[in-house]
């Protein structure tokens, strides 16, 4: 009787020792869980993060991973406050997702101050890897420059050489208008007008009427999420595209088109870095995701969380610690990226993740074969063409082809 008892004690102690010997890693998913970007990220990003931990087999690689989440409500002060509490008191090592550029920039500065990690997949501003770049931030999925080069460049090539912008009045809207304007004017086009809309905006019809009256060939929607959905719906009611003007959605997600339906959004040209139906690997992941998340397919932001968490865990497992955020991000840059959703890629010294982007057109209802059959692919844009060259971003980490080490407190 004593031998089985002693064996049980030995096994229990061995198991306890194994757990104690694992490297603790705490990941925070910070996003909009109740507002205009909840469908883009929200709980779906938490599901994606958990799938990444499972697929990485973190426990087998010596990592004990915990995921927490919070709603920043699209408020920079609240986002920064949550980040400080997570980093300072709650043991969070890395924050993921963070849509809304103004919130992302606020959290980005906190991550640098605390020497922790931010892997952003939901915000657009290219300033995260430009003048405000940091040793502690990776910008994973897209940015305003890639959207401008993709959608803006495509529309100008199609003859859309005069533009009017309806711009969300916060950091992302301003950045995407700025970067798209540079593409338009660089290709011989011109901007004939612009108007700032409050964020969020339930009624954009007065701004659409201004754009309609401008006579611009293209109305650029420098907004996202619920604001874009409202703008496209109201433009349809006003008959804007029937009158010969084109709508350019400068940040569109598949969840937006699903909400609009191809009947309303047909013909809209957009740029995304991920679509669930791109290939066998994206379809397989998306089917597993949908089985866990109410039959909804993942957005690009949610896909970015999955891929970013995978690569982050790879770096932590290689180092054997998540404690020093700067070291972890440096290791993420050293290791080539390779995941089933974005394929092979790299992270540049300025923190910009490089991968291909895709120019899509929303299918007509007659072309769509199902609820989530939304896009047809017009072009694949290589990553080294669609993202801003590192030499043009103004990142102080990079000087004349070499990486410059900066104190983390430096702006």
mmCIF file of C-alpha atoms in Angstrom:
data_model
loop_
_atom_site.group_PDB
_atom_site.id
_atom_site.type_symbol
_atom_site.label_atom_id
_atom_site.label_comp_id
_atom_site.label_asym_id
_atom_site.label_seq_id
_atom_site.Cartn_x
_atom_site.Cartn_y
_atom_site.Cartn_z
ATOM 1 C CA UNK A 1 0.000 0.000 0.000
ATOM 2 C CA UNK A 2 2.886 2.351 0.701
ATOM 3 C CA UNK A 3 4.512 2.043 -2.742
ATOM 4 C CA UNK A 4 1.523 3.378 -4.714
ATOM 5 C CA UNK A 5 1.163 6.194 -2.195
ATOM 6 C CA UNK A 6 4.843 7.131 -2.467
ATOM 7 C CA UNK A 7 4.667 6.922 -6.259
ATOM 8 C CA UNK A 8 1.677 9.309 -6.266
ATOM 9 C CA UNK A 9 3.557 11.760 -4.061
ATOM 10 C CA UNK A 10 6.615 11.630 -6.326
ATOM 11 C CA UNK A 11 4.491 12.210 -9.443
ATOM 12 C CA UNK A 12 2.661 15.117 -7.799
ATOM 13 C CA UNK A 13 5.928 16.740 -6.783
ATOM 14 C CA UNK A 14 7.362 16.213 -10.256
ATOM 15 C CA UNK A 15 4.293 17.807 -11.853
ATOM 16 C CA UNK A 16 4.438 20.757 -9.470
ATOM 17 C CA UNK A 17 8.105 21.185 -10.228
ATOM 18 C CA UNK A 18 7.404 21.107 -13.941
ATOM 19 C CA UNK A 19 4.746 23.844 -13.638
ATOM 20 C CA UNK A 20 7.008 25.937 -11.421
ATOM 21 C CA UNK A 21 9.771 25.543 -13.977
ATOM 22 C CA UNK A 22 7.678 26.999 -16.787
ATOM 23 C CA UNK A 23 8.280 30.569 -17.967
ATOM 24 C CA UNK A 24 5.254 32.723 -17.089
ATOM 25 C CA UNK A 25 3.897 34.868 -19.920
ATOM 26 C CA UNK A 26 0.921 37.194 -19.555
ATOM 27 C CA UNK A 27 -0.672 38.627 -22.693
ATOM 28 C CA UNK A 28 -3.200 41.456 -22.722
ATOM 29 C CA UNK A 29 -5.621 41.894 -25.627
ATOM 30 C CA UNK A 30 -6.677 45.549 -25.535
ATOM 31 C CA UNK A 31 -9.302 46.750 -27.979
ATOM 32 C CA UNK A 32 -12.766 48.126 -28.628
ATOM 33 C CA UNK A 33 -15.246 45.607 -27.239
ATOM 34 C CA UNK A 34 -18.396 47.724 -27.321
ATOM 35 C CA UNK A 35 -18.095 50.449 -29.974
ATOM 36 C CA UNK A 36 -17.614 51.010 -33.700
ATOM 37 C CA UNK A 37 -14.581 48.681 -33.944
ATOM 38 C CA UNK A 38 -15.911 45.801 -31.842
ATOM 39 C CA UNK A 39 -16.617 43.627 -34.898
ATOM 40 C CA UNK A 40 -13.163 44.310 -36.319
ATOM 41 C CA UNK A 41 -11.361 43.195 -33.158
ATOM 42 C CA UNK A 42 -13.318 42.752 -29.918
ATOM 43 C CA UNK A 43 -13.794 39.277 -28.496
ATOM 44 C CA UNK A 44 -12.721 37.764 -31.819
ATOM 45 C CA UNK A 45 -9.179 38.954 -31.162
ATOM 46 C CA UNK A 46 -9.205 37.176 -27.798
ATOM 47 C CA UNK A 47 -10.334 33.994 -29.550
ATOM 48 C CA UNK A 48 -7.493 34.411 -32.074
ATOM 49 C CA UNK A 49 -4.924 34.900 -29.288
ATOM 50 C CA UNK A 50 -6.081 31.740 -27.498
ATOM 51 C CA UNK A 51 -5.881 29.782 -30.750
ATOM 52 C CA UNK A 52 -2.298 30.982 -31.227
ATOM 53 C CA UNK A 53 -1.301 29.806 -27.739
ATOM 54 C CA UNK A 54 -2.855 26.399 -28.414
ATOM 55 C CA UNK A 55 -1.340 26.040 -31.887
ATOM 56 C CA UNK A 56 2.094 27.045 -30.599
ATOM 57 C CA UNK A 57 1.800 24.321 -27.940
ATOM 58 C CA UNK A 58 3.151 26.794 -25.425
ATOM 59 C CA UNK A 59 3.097 24.444 -22.430
ATOM 60 C CA UNK A 60 5.158 21.862 -24.294
ATOM 61 C CA UNK A 61 7.754 24.573 -24.990
ATOM 62 C CA UNK A 62 8.067 25.563 -21.345
ATOM 63 C CA UNK A 63 5.706 28.557 -21.358
ATOM 64 C CA UNK A 64 2.785 29.107 -18.992
ATOM 65 C CA UNK A 65 0.644 31.616 -20.922
ATOM 66 C CA UNK A 66 -2.308 33.563 -19.558
ATOM 67 C CA UNK A 67 -4.515 35.921 -21.593
ATOM 68 C CA UNK A 68 -6.427 38.886 -20.188
ATOM 69 C CA UNK A 69 -8.549 41.415 -22.066
ATOM 70 C CA UNK A 70 -10.071 44.876 -21.647
ATOM 71 C CA UNK A 71 -12.118 47.486 -23.509
ATOM 72 C CA UNK A 72 -10.325 50.787 -24.172
ATOM 73 C CA UNK A 73 -13.583 52.340 -25.478
ATOM 74 C CA UNK A 74 -11.566 54.188 -28.142
ATOM 75 C CA UNK A 75 -10.275 56.590 -25.469
ATOM 76 C CA UNK A 76 -6.496 57.255 -25.434
ATOM 77 C CA UNK A 77 -6.410 58.160 -21.732
ATOM 78 C CA UNK A 78 -8.261 54.989 -20.792
ATOM 79 C CA UNK A 79 -6.067 52.842 -23.034
ATOM 80 C CA UNK A 80 -2.902 54.287 -21.488
ATOM 81 C CA UNK A 81 -4.297 53.820 -17.971
ATOM 82 C CA UNK A 82 -5.124 50.157 -18.609
ATOM 83 C CA UNK A 83 -1.677 49.615 -20.113
ATOM 84 C CA UNK A 84 0.034 51.117 -17.055
ATOM 85 C CA UNK A 85 -2.000 48.970 -14.679
ATOM 86 C CA UNK A 86 -1.359 45.849 -16.741
ATOM 87 C CA UNK A 87 2.386 46.469 -17.018
ATOM 88 C CA UNK A 88 2.951 47.811 -13.493
ATOM 89 C CA UNK A 89 0.594 45.792 -11.276
ATOM 90 C CA UNK A 90 -0.914 42.906 -13.189
ATOM 91 C CA UNK A 91 2.213 41.341 -14.657
ATOM 92 C CA UNK A 92 1.257 41.744 -18.322
ATOM 93 C CA UNK A 93 4.312 41.343 -20.559
ATOM 94 C CA UNK A 94 2.829 42.227 -23.941
ATOM 95 C CA UNK A 95 -0.259 43.986 -25.278
ATOM 96 C CA UNK A 96 -1.854 43.009 -28.591
ATOM 97 C CA UNK A 97 -4.401 44.415 -31.051
ATOM 98 C CA UNK A 98 -5.195 48.046 -29.963
ATOM 99 C CA UNK A 99 -7.322 49.439 -32.796
ATOM 100 C CA UNK A 100 -7.853 53.233 -32.923
ATOM 101 C CA UNK A 101 -4.638 55.050 -33.779
ATOM 102 C CA UNK A 102 -4.850 57.635 -31.011
ATOM 103 C CA UNK A 103 -5.147 54.848 -28.421
ATOM 104 C CA UNK A 104 -2.370 52.856 -30.082
ATOM 105 C CA UNK A 105 0.017 55.803 -29.910
ATOM 106 C CA UNK A 106 -0.799 56.311 -26.205
ATOM 107 C CA UNK A 107 -0.204 52.621 -25.381
ATOM 108 C CA UNK A 108 2.920 52.615 -27.575
ATOM 109 C CA UNK A 109 4.496 55.298 -25.351
ATOM 110 C CA UNK A 110 3.591 53.416 -22.164
ATOM 111 C CA UNK A 111 5.146 50.205 -23.530
ATOM 112 C CA UNK A 112 8.366 52.079 -24.249
ATOM 113 C CA UNK A 113 8.440 53.708 -20.806
ATOM 114 C CA UNK A 114 7.900 50.352 -19.057
ATOM 115 C CA UNK A 115 10.160 48.370 -21.415
ATOM 116 C CA UNK A 116 7.301 46.042 -22.309
ATOM 117 C CA UNK A 117 5.915 44.916 -25.673
ATOM 118 C CA UNK A 118 3.183 46.246 -27.964
ATOM 119 C CA UNK A 119 2.266 44.221 -31.053
ATOM 120 C CA UNK A 120 -0.359 46.295 -32.822
ATOM 121 C CA UNK A 121 -2.610 44.708 -35.420
ATOM 122 C CA UNK A 122 -5.658 46.972 -35.273
ATOM 123 C CA UNK A 123 -4.425 50.565 -35.636
ATOM 124 C CA UNK A 124 -3.494 52.229 -38.905
ATOM 125 C CA UNK A 125 -1.198 55.159 -38.267
ATOM 126 C CA UNK A 126 2.189 54.688 -39.933
ATOM 127 C CA UNK A 127 3.666 57.002 -37.283
ATOM 128 C CA UNK A 128 4.111 53.902 -35.094
ATOM 129 C CA UNK A 129 7.074 52.983 -37.305
ATOM 130 C CA UNK A 130 7.896 56.520 -38.441
ATOM 131 C CA UNK A 131 8.925 59.484 -36.333
ATOM 132 C CA UNK A 132 7.462 57.890 -33.200
ATOM 133 C CA UNK A 133 8.995 54.418 -33.668
ATOM 134 C CA UNK A 134 10.158 52.492 -30.622
ATOM 135 C CA UNK A 135 12.323 49.547 -29.630
ATOM 136 C CA UNK A 136 9.253 48.041 -27.976
ATOM 137 C CA UNK A 137 6.594 48.115 -30.721
ATOM 138 C CA UNK A 138 5.864 45.895 -33.703
ATOM 139 C CA UNK A 139 3.222 47.094 -36.183
ATOM 140 C CA UNK A 140 1.885 43.893 -37.671
ATOM 141 C CA UNK A 141 -1.029 44.011 -40.081
ATOM 142 C CA UNK A 142 -1.414 47.190 -42.164
ATOM 143 C CA UNK A 143 -0.816 50.924 -41.953
ATOM 144 C CA UNK A 144 -1.991 54.122 -43.584
ATOM 145 C CA UNK A 145 0.815 54.103 -46.162
ATOM 146 C CA UNK A 146 0.033 50.578 -47.375
ATOM 147 C CA UNK A 147 -3.676 51.428 -47.614
ATOM 148 C CA UNK A 148 -2.863 54.608 -49.527
ATOM 149 C CA UNK A 149 -0.556 52.801 -51.937
ATOM 150 C CA UNK A 150 -3.057 49.997 -52.444
ATOM 151 C CA UNK A 151 -6.464 51.655 -52.741
ATOM 152 C CA UNK A 152 -5.343 55.211 -53.537
ATOM 153 C CA UNK A 153 -2.914 54.087 -56.214
ATOM 154 C CA UNK A 154 -5.460 51.743 -57.776
ATOM 155 C CA UNK A 155 -8.157 54.396 -57.992
ATOM 156 C CA UNK A 156 -5.829 56.922 -59.642
ATOM 157 C CA UNK A 157 -4.730 54.295 -62.180
ATOM 158 C CA UNK A 158 -8.410 53.730 -62.977
ATOM 159 C CA UNK A 159 -8.841 57.420 -63.795
ATOM 160 C CA UNK A 160 -9.904 58.664 -60.365
ATOM 161 C CA UNK A 161 -7.596 61.668 -60.362
ATOM 162 C CA UNK A 162 -9.756 64.138 -58.351
ATOM 163 C CA UNK A 163 -10.621 63.372 -54.716
ATOM 164 C CA UNK A 164 -12.717 64.666 -51.854
ATOM 165 C CA UNK A 165 -12.030 63.243 -48.377
ATOM 166 C CA UNK A 166 -14.462 62.583 -45.559
ATOM 167 C CA UNK A 167 -12.066 62.189 -42.676
ATOM 168 C CA UNK A 168 -12.677 60.891 -39.152
ATOM 169 C CA UNK A 169 -11.451 63.564 -36.778
ATOM 170 C CA UNK A 170 -8.723 61.656 -34.963
ATOM 171 C CA UNK A 171 -5.211 60.327 -35.560
ATOM 172 C CA UNK A 172 -6.051 57.555 -38.041
ATOM 173 C CA UNK A 173 -8.265 59.715 -40.250
ATOM 174 C CA UNK A 174 -5.673 62.462 -40.424
ATOM 175 C CA UNK A 175 -2.855 60.006 -41.174
ATOM 176 C CA UNK A 176 -4.662 58.104 -43.919
ATOM 177 C CA UNK A 177 -5.762 61.350 -45.617
ATOM 178 C CA UNK A 178 -2.175 62.616 -45.453
ATOM 179 C CA UNK A 179 -0.657 59.442 -46.857
ATOM 180 C CA UNK A 180 -3.308 58.969 -49.551
ATOM 181 C CA UNK A 181 -2.943 62.606 -50.629
ATOM 182 C CA UNK A 182 0.774 61.999 -51.142
ATOM 183 C CA UNK A 183 -0.001 59.042 -53.418
ATOM 184 C CA UNK A 184 -2.664 60.966 -55.378
ATOM 185 C CA UNK A 185 -0.534 64.042 -55.999
ATOM 186 C CA UNK A 186 2.537 61.921 -56.685
ATOM 187 C CA UNK A 187 0.647 60.290 -59.558
ATOM 188 C CA UNK A 188 -0.659 63.497 -61.055
ATOM 189 C CA UNK A 189 -4.019 63.713 -59.301
ATOM 190 C CA UNK A 190 -5.344 66.381 -56.953
ATOM 191 C CA UNK A 191 -7.488 66.746 -53.853
ATOM 192 C CA UNK A 192 -10.344 69.210 -54.438
ATOM 193 C CA UNK A 193 -11.646 69.250 -50.888
ATOM 194 C CA UNK A 194 -11.955 67.564 -47.516
ATOM 195 C CA UNK A 195 -14.150 67.677 -44.447
ATOM 196 C CA UNK A 196 -13.607 66.356 -40.932
ATOM 197 C CA UNK A 197 -16.392 64.228 -39.460
ATOM 198 C CA UNK A 198 -16.742 63.640 -35.708
ATOM 199 C CA UNK A 199 -15.691 60.258 -34.372
ATOM 200 C CA UNK A 200 -17.826 58.246 -34.147
ATOM 201 C CA UNK A 201 -20.369 59.644 -36.632
ATOM 202 C CA UNK A 202 -23.827 58.144 -37.043
ATOM 203 C CA UNK A 203 -24.924 60.646 -39.692
ATOM 204 C CA UNK A 204 -22.440 61.533 -42.424
ATOM 205 C CA UNK A 205 -25.010 62.562 -45.033
ATOM 206 C CA UNK A 206 -24.161 66.310 -44.768
ATOM 207 C CA UNK A 207 -20.527 65.488 -45.521
ATOM 208 C CA UNK A 208 -21.495 63.192 -48.374
ATOM 209 C CA UNK A 209 -23.565 65.990 -49.891
ATOM 210 C CA UNK A 210 -20.518 68.281 -49.722
ATOM 211 C CA UNK A 211 -18.443 65.613 -51.450
ATOM 212 C CA UNK A 212 -21.133 65.097 -54.067
ATOM 213 C CA UNK A 213 -21.301 68.832 -54.787
ATOM 214 C CA UNK A 214 -17.504 69.007 -55.185
ATOM 215 C CA UNK A 215 -17.657 67.025 -58.421
ATOM 216 C CA UNK A 216 -14.670 64.922 -57.363
ATOM 217 C CA UNK A 217 -14.394 61.635 -59.210
ATOM 218 C CA UNK A 218 -13.533 59.783 -55.984
ATOM 219 C CA UNK A 219 -14.877 60.256 -52.478
ATOM 220 C CA UNK A 220 -12.237 58.945 -50.089
ATOM 221 C CA UNK A 221 -13.598 57.546 -46.827
ATOM 222 C CA UNK A 222 -10.787 58.179 -44.344
ATOM 223 C CA UNK A 223 -12.568 56.344 -41.547
ATOM 224 C CA UNK A 224 -13.184 52.782 -40.421
ATOM 225 C CA UNK A 225 -15.569 50.332 -38.802
ATOM 226 C CA UNK A 226 -19.062 51.583 -38.022
ATOM 227 C CA UNK A 227 -18.258 54.990 -39.502
ATOM 228 C CA UNK A 228 -17.411 53.451 -42.869
ATOM 229 C CA UNK A 229 -20.487 51.227 -42.796
ATOM 230 C CA UNK A 230 -22.694 54.266 -42.143
ATOM 231 C CA UNK A 231 -21.012 56.255 -44.910
ATOM 232 C CA UNK A 232 -21.422 53.529 -47.535
ATOM 233 C CA UNK A 233 -25.072 52.933 -46.604
ATOM 234 C CA UNK A 234 -25.914 56.624 -46.679
ATOM 235 C CA UNK A 235 -24.034 57.113 -49.958
ATOM 236 C CA UNK A 236 -26.171 54.370 -51.479
ATOM 237 C CA UNK A 237 -29.360 56.111 -50.336
ATOM 238 C CA UNK A 238 -28.119 59.382 -51.847
ATOM 239 C CA UNK A 239 -27.368 57.659 -55.165
ATOM 240 C CA UNK A 240 -23.784 58.916 -55.191
ATOM 241 C CA UNK A 241 -22.238 56.072 -57.169
ATOM 242 C CA UNK A 242 -25.203 56.050 -59.548
ATOM 243 C CA UNK A 243 -24.333 59.666 -60.278
ATOM 244 C CA UNK A 244 -20.877 58.650 -61.469
ATOM 245 C CA UNK A 245 -18.713 59.246 -58.413
ATOM 246 C CA UNK A 246 -16.720 56.385 -56.907
ATOM 247 C CA UNK A 247 -16.342 55.542 -53.221
ATOM 248 C CA UNK A 248 -12.900 54.539 -51.973
ATOM 249 C CA UNK A 249 -12.912 52.830 -48.582
ATOM 250 C CA UNK A 250 -9.427 53.454 -47.252
ATOM 251 C CA UNK A 251 -9.784 51.011 -44.381
ATOM 252 C CA UNK A 252 -12.325 48.263 -44.960
ATOM 253 C CA UNK A 253 -12.580 44.936 -43.177
ATOM 254 C CA UNK A 254 -14.482 41.853 -44.277
ATOM 255 C CA UNK A 255 -16.790 42.311 -41.268
ATOM 256 C CA UNK A 256 -17.788 45.710 -42.683
ATOM 257 C CA UNK A 257 -18.679 44.230 -46.077
ATOM 258 C CA UNK A 258 -20.531 41.373 -44.380
ATOM 259 C CA UNK A 259 -22.609 43.928 -42.476
ATOM 260 C CA UNK A 260 -23.237 45.982 -45.618
ATOM 261 C CA UNK A 261 -23.813 42.931 -47.891
ATOM 262 C CA UNK A 262 -22.570 42.814 -51.497
ATOM 263 C CA UNK A 263 -25.883 44.314 -52.609
ATOM 264 C CA UNK A 264 -24.904 47.639 -51.023
ATOM 265 C CA UNK A 265 -21.108 47.422 -51.295
ATOM 266 C CA UNK A 266 -20.703 45.769 -54.737
ATOM 267 C CA UNK A 267 -17.850 47.184 -56.795
ATOM 268 C CA UNK A 268 -16.095 48.824 -53.847
ATOM 269 C CA UNK A 269 -12.312 48.596 -54.253
ATOM 270 C CA UNK A 270 -10.246 48.080 -51.089
ATOM 271 C CA UNK A 271 -6.926 46.837 -49.774
ATOM 272 C CA UNK A 272 -6.472 44.195 -47.082
ATOM 273 C CA UNK A 273 -3.532 42.061 -45.908
ATOM 274 C CA UNK A 274 -5.706 39.045 -45.154
ATOM 275 C CA UNK A 275 -8.913 37.437 -46.373
ATOM 276 C CA UNK A 276 -10.289 34.182 -45.064
ATOM 277 C CA UNK A 277 -10.641 32.654 -48.554
ATOM 278 C CA UNK A 278 -7.152 33.364 -49.911
ATOM 279 C CA UNK A 279 -5.792 29.812 -49.795
ATOM 280 C CA UNK A 280 -6.118 26.446 -48.059
ATOM 281 C CA UNK A 281 -4.244 27.628 -44.944
ATOM 282 C CA UNK A 282 -6.405 30.723 -44.442
ATOM 283 C CA UNK A 283 -9.561 28.699 -45.040
ATOM 284 C CA UNK A 284 -8.545 26.025 -42.535
ATOM 285 C CA UNK A 285 -7.792 28.580 -39.807
ATOM 286 C CA UNK A 286 -10.957 30.529 -40.576
ATOM 287 C CA UNK A 287 -13.134 27.432 -40.331
ATOM 288 C CA UNK A 288 -11.672 26.653 -36.897
ATOM 289 C CA UNK A 289 -12.110 30.278 -35.833
ATOM 290 C CA UNK A 290 -15.718 30.368 -37.043
ATOM 291 C CA UNK A 291 -16.494 27.189 -35.089
ATOM 292 C CA UNK A 292 -15.480 29.041 -31.917
ATOM 293 C CA UNK A 293 -16.916 32.445 -32.747
ATOM 294 C CA UNK A 294 -20.505 32.177 -33.847
ATOM 295 C CA UNK A 295 -19.778 31.167 -37.462
ATOM 296 C CA UNK A 296 -18.046 34.511 -38.128
ATOM 297 C CA UNK A 297 -14.929 34.574 -40.291
ATOM 298 C CA UNK A 298 -11.866 36.385 -38.899
ATOM 299 C CA UNK A 299 -10.967 39.920 -39.878
ATOM 300 C CA UNK A 300 -7.463 41.038 -40.807
ATOM 301 C CA UNK A 301 -7.009 42.557 -37.341
ATOM 302 C CA UNK A 302 -7.957 39.277 -35.664
ATOM 303 C CA UNK A 303 -5.669 37.374 -38.028
ATOM 304 C CA UNK A 304 -2.892 39.780 -37.088
ATOM 305 C CA UNK A 305 -3.399 39.006 -33.396
ATOM 306 C CA UNK A 306 -3.108 35.282 -34.102
ATOM 307 C CA UNK A 307 0.054 35.617 -36.189
ATOM 308 C CA UNK A 308 1.593 38.208 -33.857
ATOM 309 C CA UNK A 309 1.051 36.068 -30.768
ATOM 310 C CA UNK A 310 2.602 33.053 -32.536
ATOM 311 C CA UNK A 311 5.742 35.001 -33.399
ATOM 312 C CA UNK A 312 5.943 36.674 -29.992
ATOM 313 C CA UNK A 313 5.807 33.294 -28.258
ATOM 314 C CA UNK A 314 8.500 31.983 -30.579
ATOM 315 C CA UNK A 315 10.783 34.843 -29.475
ATOM 316 C CA UNK A 316 9.967 34.354 -25.770
ATOM 317 C CA UNK A 317 10.586 30.604 -26.009
ATOM 318 C CA UNK A 318 13.940 31.261 -27.699
ATOM 319 C CA UNK A 319 14.997 33.726 -24.993
ATOM 320 C CA UNK A 320 13.503 31.770 -22.109
ATOM 321 C CA UNK A 321 11.994 34.944 -20.647
ATOM 322 C CA UNK A 322 9.329 37.572 -21.378
ATOM 323 C CA UNK A 323 10.657 40.060 -18.828
ATOM 324 C CA UNK A 324 12.696 42.466 -20.993
ATOM 325 C CA UNK A 325 10.381 43.806 -23.691
ATOM 326 C CA UNK A 326 13.169 45.380 -25.716
ATOM 327 C CA UNK A 327 15.021 42.062 -25.885
ATOM 328 C CA UNK A 328 11.867 40.221 -26.919
ATOM 329 C CA UNK A 329 11.115 42.664 -29.739
ATOM 330 C CA UNK A 330 14.749 42.494 -30.863
ATOM 331 C CA UNK A 331 14.462 38.695 -31.025
ATOM 332 C CA UNK A 332 11.174 39.002 -32.950
ATOM 333 C CA UNK A 333 13.057 41.087 -35.513
ATOM 334 C CA UNK A 334 15.924 38.581 -35.658
ATOM 335 C CA UNK A 335 13.629 35.619 -36.339
ATOM 336 C CA UNK A 336 11.969 35.362 -39.770
ATOM 337 C CA UNK A 337 8.192 35.332 -39.567
ATOM 338 C CA UNK A 338 6.261 32.383 -40.952
ATOM 339 C CA UNK A 339 2.635 31.613 -40.199
ATOM 340 C CA UNK A 340 -0.338 30.143 -42.078
ATOM 341 C CA UNK A 341 -2.178 33.463 -42.444
ATOM 342 C CA UNK A 342 0.466 35.877 -43.738
ATOM 343 C CA UNK A 343 3.111 33.440 -44.955
ATOM 344 C CA UNK A 344 6.805 34.202 -44.758
ATOM 345 C CA UNK A 345 7.906 37.704 -43.857
ATOM 346 C CA UNK A 346 10.185 39.890 -41.788
ATOM 347 C CA UNK A 347 10.040 42.577 -39.146
ATOM 348 C CA UNK A 348 12.175 45.571 -40.055
ATOM 349 C CA UNK A 349 14.368 47.475 -37.575
ATOM 350 C CA UNK A 350 11.717 50.223 -37.414
ATOM 351 C CA UNK A 351 9.154 47.658 -36.203
ATOM 352 C CA UNK A 352 7.189 47.376 -39.449
ATOM 353 C CA UNK A 353 6.075 43.816 -40.266
ATOM 354 C CA UNK A 354 6.429 43.193 -44.012
ATOM 355 C CA UNK A 355 4.095 40.924 -45.998
ATOM 356 C CA UNK A 356 2.035 41.108 -49.172
ATOM 357 C CA UNK A 357 -1.216 43.075 -49.393
ATOM 358 C CA UNK A 358 -4.151 42.403 -51.720
ATOM 359 C CA UNK A 359 -6.328 44.664 -53.830
ATOM 360 C CA UNK A 360 -9.903 43.373 -53.693
ATOM 361 C CA UNK A 361 -13.203 44.275 -55.275
ATOM 362 C CA UNK A 362 -16.491 43.472 -53.560
ATOM 363 C CA UNK A 363 -18.435 40.895 -55.541
ATOM 364 C CA UNK A 364 -21.829 41.531 -57.067
ATOM 365 C CA UNK A 365 -24.657 39.591 -55.401
ATOM 366 C CA UNK A 366 -24.831 37.342 -58.462
ATOM 367 C CA UNK A 367 -21.144 36.437 -58.017
ATOM 368 C CA UNK A 368 -21.305 35.678 -54.283
ATOM 369 C CA UNK A 369 -21.838 32.013 -53.443
ATOM 370 C CA UNK A 370 -22.392 32.395 -49.713
ATOM 371 C CA UNK A 371 -22.716 34.691 -46.723
ATOM 372 C CA UNK A 372 -18.963 35.281 -46.400
ATOM 373 C CA UNK A 373 -18.069 35.044 -50.125
ATOM 374 C CA UNK A 374 -17.331 38.750 -50.440
ATOM 375 C CA UNK A 375 -14.197 39.539 -52.471
ATOM 376 C CA UNK A 376 -12.551 38.875 -55.774
ATOM 377 C CA UNK A 377 -8.813 39.493 -55.962
ATOM 378 C CA UNK A 378 -7.646 42.174 -58.389
ATOM 379 C CA UNK A 379 -3.932 42.151 -57.548
ATOM 380 C CA UNK A 380 -1.317 40.942 -55.098
ATOM 381 C CA UNK A 381 0.948 43.808 -54.021
ATOM 382 C CA UNK A 382 4.394 42.702 -52.781
ATOM 383 C CA UNK A 383 5.235 43.824 -49.268
ATOM 384 C CA UNK A 384 8.383 45.660 -50.310
ATOM 385 C CA UNK A 385 6.280 47.773 -52.694
ATOM 386 C CA UNK A 386 3.177 48.490 -50.639
ATOM 387 C CA UNK A 387 4.774 49.546 -47.344
ATOM 388 C CA UNK A 388 6.773 52.752 -46.983
ATOM 389 C CA UNK A 389 10.529 52.338 -47.498
ATOM 390 C CA UNK A 390 12.275 52.382 -44.140
ATOM 391 C CA UNK A 391 14.536 55.213 -45.316
ATOM 392 C CA UNK A 392 11.498 57.490 -45.827
ATOM 393 C CA UNK A 393 9.755 56.984 -42.492
ATOM 394 C CA UNK A 394 11.949 59.179 -40.331
ATOM 395 C CA UNK A 395 12.323 56.513 -37.644
ATOM 396 C CA UNK A 396 15.212 57.633 -35.384
ATOM 397 C CA UNK A 397 16.135 53.984 -34.774
ATOM 398 C CA UNK A 398 17.373 53.856 -38.355
ATOM 399 C CA UNK A 399 20.148 56.049 -39.708
ATOM 400 C CA UNK A 400 21.763 55.718 -43.119
ATOM 401 C CA UNK A 401 21.129 52.020 -43.373
ATOM 402 C CA UNK A 402 22.169 51.147 -39.834
ATOM 403 C CA UNK A 403 20.163 50.680 -36.670
ATOM 404 C CA UNK A 404 20.680 53.318 -34.005
ATOM 405 C CA UNK A 405 20.141 52.361 -30.355
ATOM 406 C CA UNK A 406 18.097 54.970 -28.498
ATOM 407 C CA UNK A 407 17.205 55.441 -24.874
ATOM 408 C CA UNK A 408 13.594 54.243 -24.443
ATOM 409 C CA UNK A 409 12.563 57.500 -22.810
ATOM 410 C CA UNK A 410 13.510 59.498 -25.918
ATOM 411 C CA UNK A 411 10.522 60.636 -28.025
#
